[in-house]
XYZ file of C-alpha atoms in Angstrom:
236
model
C -9.973 2.227 1.439
C -12.745 0.634 -1.457
C -14.895 -0.898 0.526
C -17.816 1.458 1.072
C -19.955 -0.545 3.439
C -18.323 1.383 6.254
C -16.358 3.974 6.811
C -12.983 3.749 6.260
C -9.839 5.776 6.918
C -10.063 7.567 3.875
C -13.178 8.002 3.614
C -13.034 10.031 6.748
C -9.908 12.430 5.511
C -12.106 13.428 2.681
C -14.929 14.498 4.142
C -12.633 16.372 6.574
C -10.718 17.523 3.646
C -13.543 20.253 2.991
C -12.902 21.892 5.526
C -9.300 21.287 7.212
C -7.584 21.785 3.018
C -5.295 24.956 3.914
C -4.458 27.203 0.930
C -1.196 25.591 -0.032
C -2.321 22.421 0.447
C -4.773 23.641 -2.639
C -2.042 25.128 -4.200
C 0.437 21.889 -3.633
C -2.849 19.358 -5.115
C -3.520 21.931 -8.271
C 0.283 21.211 -9.330
C 0.686 18.100 -8.317
C -2.854 16.929 -10.746
C -1.141 19.179 -13.347
C 2.672 17.212 -13.608
C 0.357 13.971 -13.086
C -1.646 14.834 -16.770
C 2.268 16.456 -18.151
C 3.942 13.333 -16.745
C 0.847 10.408 -17.267
C 1.891 8.768 -14.282
C -1.324 6.612 -13.742
C -1.654 3.079 -11.756
C -0.845 0.811 -15.583
C 2.446 3.317 -16.498
C 3.954 0.171 -19.108
C 1.746 1.467 -21.464
C 2.540 3.715 -24.350
C 0.962 7.495 -24.288
C -0.937 7.868 -28.072
C -3.295 10.775 -29.614
C -6.547 9.950 -30.678
C -5.430 9.006 -34.544
C -2.901 6.840 -33.277
C -5.716 4.856 -31.084
C -8.117 4.777 -34.560
C -10.086 6.638 -32.820
C -12.835 9.224 -35.194
C -12.867 11.957 -36.904
C -15.879 13.243 -37.253
C -16.265 15.672 -34.702
C -18.682 12.627 -32.719
C -18.555 12.997 -29.299
C -16.304 9.843 -27.493
C -17.620 8.115 -24.169
C -15.282 5.526 -22.110
C -16.620 2.796 -20.655
C -14.379 1.253 -18.638
C -14.082 -2.441 -17.833
C -12.583 -4.330 -14.371
C -11.511 -7.693 -13.858
C -13.944 -10.266 -12.867
C -14.318 -10.934 -8.532
C -12.375 -7.888 -8.158
C -13.054 -7.511 -4.618
C -13.519 -3.596 -5.128
C -16.966 -4.795 -7.269
C -18.662 -6.164 -4.005
C -17.532 -3.925 -1.883
C -17.982 -0.785 -4.118
C -22.002 -1.650 -3.844
C -22.090 -3.614 -7.222
C -22.316 -6.514 -8.736
C -21.764 -7.753 -12.315
C -25.228 -6.388 -13.645
C -23.621 -3.155 -12.172
C -20.790 -3.343 -15.736
C -24.325 -4.211 -18.081
C -25.975 -0.918 -16.731
C -23.539 0.824 -16.776
C -22.797 0.135 -20.850
C -26.991 0.002 -21.843
C -26.543 3.890 -20.069
C -23.709 4.794 -22.044
C -25.558 4.202 -25.096
C -28.555 4.623 -24.250
C -27.803 8.870 -22.669
C -25.333 9.563 -24.982
C -27.525 8.661 -28.551
C -24.690 10.632 -30.772
C -21.445 9.414 -29.283
C -18.999 6.918 -30.306
C -18.679 4.671 -27.088
C -15.250 2.980 -26.214
C -14.683 -0.059 -24.432
C -11.659 -0.069 -22.646
C -10.959 -3.470 -21.893
C -8.554 -3.973 -18.317
C -5.293 -4.776 -19.055
C -5.252 -7.648 -16.562
C -7.044 -9.350 -19.180
C -5.064 -8.302 -21.582
C -2.459 -9.529 -20.506
C -4.556 -13.534 -20.347
C -4.225 -12.755 -16.276
C -8.305 -12.028 -15.110
C -11.297 -12.148 -17.285
C -13.236 -9.479 -18.014
C -17.115 -8.099 -17.134
C -17.695 -6.885 -20.092
C -15.711 -9.332 -22.741
C -15.612 -8.315 -26.401
C -19.041 -5.735 -27.134
C -19.927 -5.313 -30.840
C -22.338 -2.723 -32.615
C -22.762 0.071 -34.567
C -21.289 3.154 -32.126
C -19.396 0.294 -30.245
C -15.040 -0.305 -30.690
C -12.892 -2.077 -27.870
C -9.723 -1.109 -27.444
C -7.765 -3.555 -25.789
C -4.477 -2.509 -27.086
C -2.109 -1.704 -23.743
C -2.299 1.962 -23.289
C -1.228 4.692 -20.945
C -4.814 5.692 -19.459
C -4.881 9.226 -20.263
C -4.397 9.162 -23.355
C -7.775 7.596 -23.474
C -9.165 9.862 -20.596
C -7.675 13.140 -22.777
C -9.281 11.620 -26.264
C -12.715 11.564 -24.010
C -15.414 14.082 -23.074
C -17.731 11.604 -20.744
C -16.012 8.232 -18.773
C -18.541 5.297 -17.771
C -17.092 4.047 -14.925
C -18.192 1.417 -12.126
C -15.091 1.719 -9.344
C -12.373 1.669 -11.745
C -9.610 4.223 -10.241
C -9.337 5.440 -14.159
C -12.516 7.222 -12.923
C -10.590 9.006 -11.173
C -7.957 10.263 -12.616
C -10.602 11.088 -16.240
C -11.511 13.321 -13.161
C -8.602 15.217 -13.186
C -8.310 15.938 -16.724
C -12.100 17.554 -16.674
C -13.822 14.590 -18.075
C -17.557 14.252 -17.003
C -17.277 11.228 -14.818
C -20.774 8.158 -14.279
C -20.243 6.261 -11.287
C -22.430 2.580 -11.011
C -20.678 1.442 -7.833
C -18.884 3.244 -4.847
C -15.249 3.686 -5.152
C -13.489 5.987 -3.397
C -13.990 9.480 -5.331
C -18.170 9.055 -5.748
C -20.576 10.264 -3.462
C -19.035 14.070 -3.118
C -20.425 15.960 -5.439
C -17.818 15.470 -8.081
C -19.298 12.171 -10.054
C -22.662 11.582 -11.580
C -23.458 8.795 -9.458
C -25.835 5.652 -9.840
C -25.127 4.431 -5.828
C -26.094 6.139 -3.232
C -23.876 6.531 -0.260
C -26.132 8.721 2.316
C -22.958 9.108 5.065
C -20.644 10.724 2.291
C -22.506 14.591 2.652
C -19.101 16.403 2.782
C -18.760 18.587 -0.602
C -15.225 19.027 -0.946
C -13.888 20.156 -4.156
C -11.658 18.126 -6.404
C -8.517 19.548 -5.249
C -9.232 19.219 -1.238
C -9.920 15.689 -1.872
C -6.692 14.687 -4.370
C -5.008 16.556 -1.160
C -6.583 13.528 1.188
C -5.927 11.153 -0.426
C -2.341 11.760 -2.461
C -1.200 14.390 1.202
C -2.612 12.915 3.757
C -3.474 9.506 3.292
C -1.152 7.869 0.919
C 2.899 7.067 1.936
C 5.872 7.001 -1.178
C 8.786 5.015 -0.325
C 12.155 4.992 -2.098
C 12.426 2.290 -4.212
C 16.717 2.981 -3.945
C 17.010 3.302 -0.082
C 13.991 2.591 1.230
C 13.623 5.535 3.302
C 10.037 7.747 2.851
C 10.248 10.801 0.510
C 7.145 13.275 -0.718
C 4.502 12.617 -3.270
C 6.181 15.038 -5.864
C 9.437 12.979 -5.369
C 7.818 10.000 -6.257
C 6.474 11.367 -8.982
C 8.994 12.307 -11.046
C 10.742 8.523 -9.648
C 8.037 7.089 -11.671
C 7.955 8.995 -14.363
C 11.929 8.470 -14.721
C 11.651 4.500 -14.144
C 8.780 3.991 -16.624
C 10.684 6.669 -18.961
C 13.741 4.098 -18.775
C 11.236 0.382 -18.904
C 9.930 1.842 -22.683
C 13.239 2.931 -23.676
C 14.495 -0.845 -23.268
């Protein structure tokens, strides 16, 4: 699904969703987006949810821009029509296009755990702040005004949070008119709404299984199961 060099099953589902999504599916998608936000369910659920103040972010009224790093040699970089230089270009653009904003660089969780290396490293500057603590991704996207990514899935969660997202690669959610794209994907001509894209991804493409008995379950059941297990993990 992250190989943008050629069409994928997910890309086809997204393209078709612009016409095929029913009223019921869109209503379910809106509820699903709201529930993911309410419960702060993400790809990385072990981080603690924190306020902007707890993250140490300035409260002086200046805009905040999130720049998302990724792990070195991740397949989604090359297959997402990006390269090492894409990360440097992303940071330069974030600084140039947001001259009055605080720039927040988020280190990848695998880098924080010393399992992998990132592309941006410990960058510094008068307006740059690096966050290397494990934190729930929703805390980050809800504390900023704009998000820059290469191919990170965090960019999709930022879209769900209503943020403006700029992509320097070609993740599955780019090229559909929902993001500010710096890489062209000519074949992605459909213009689904966010709810239509969400329905294609979470209802038509993904499958969910109970961790208790292995039986297939619904998206909603999976979200609440993840929430329950995550909360017990944090309790401990």
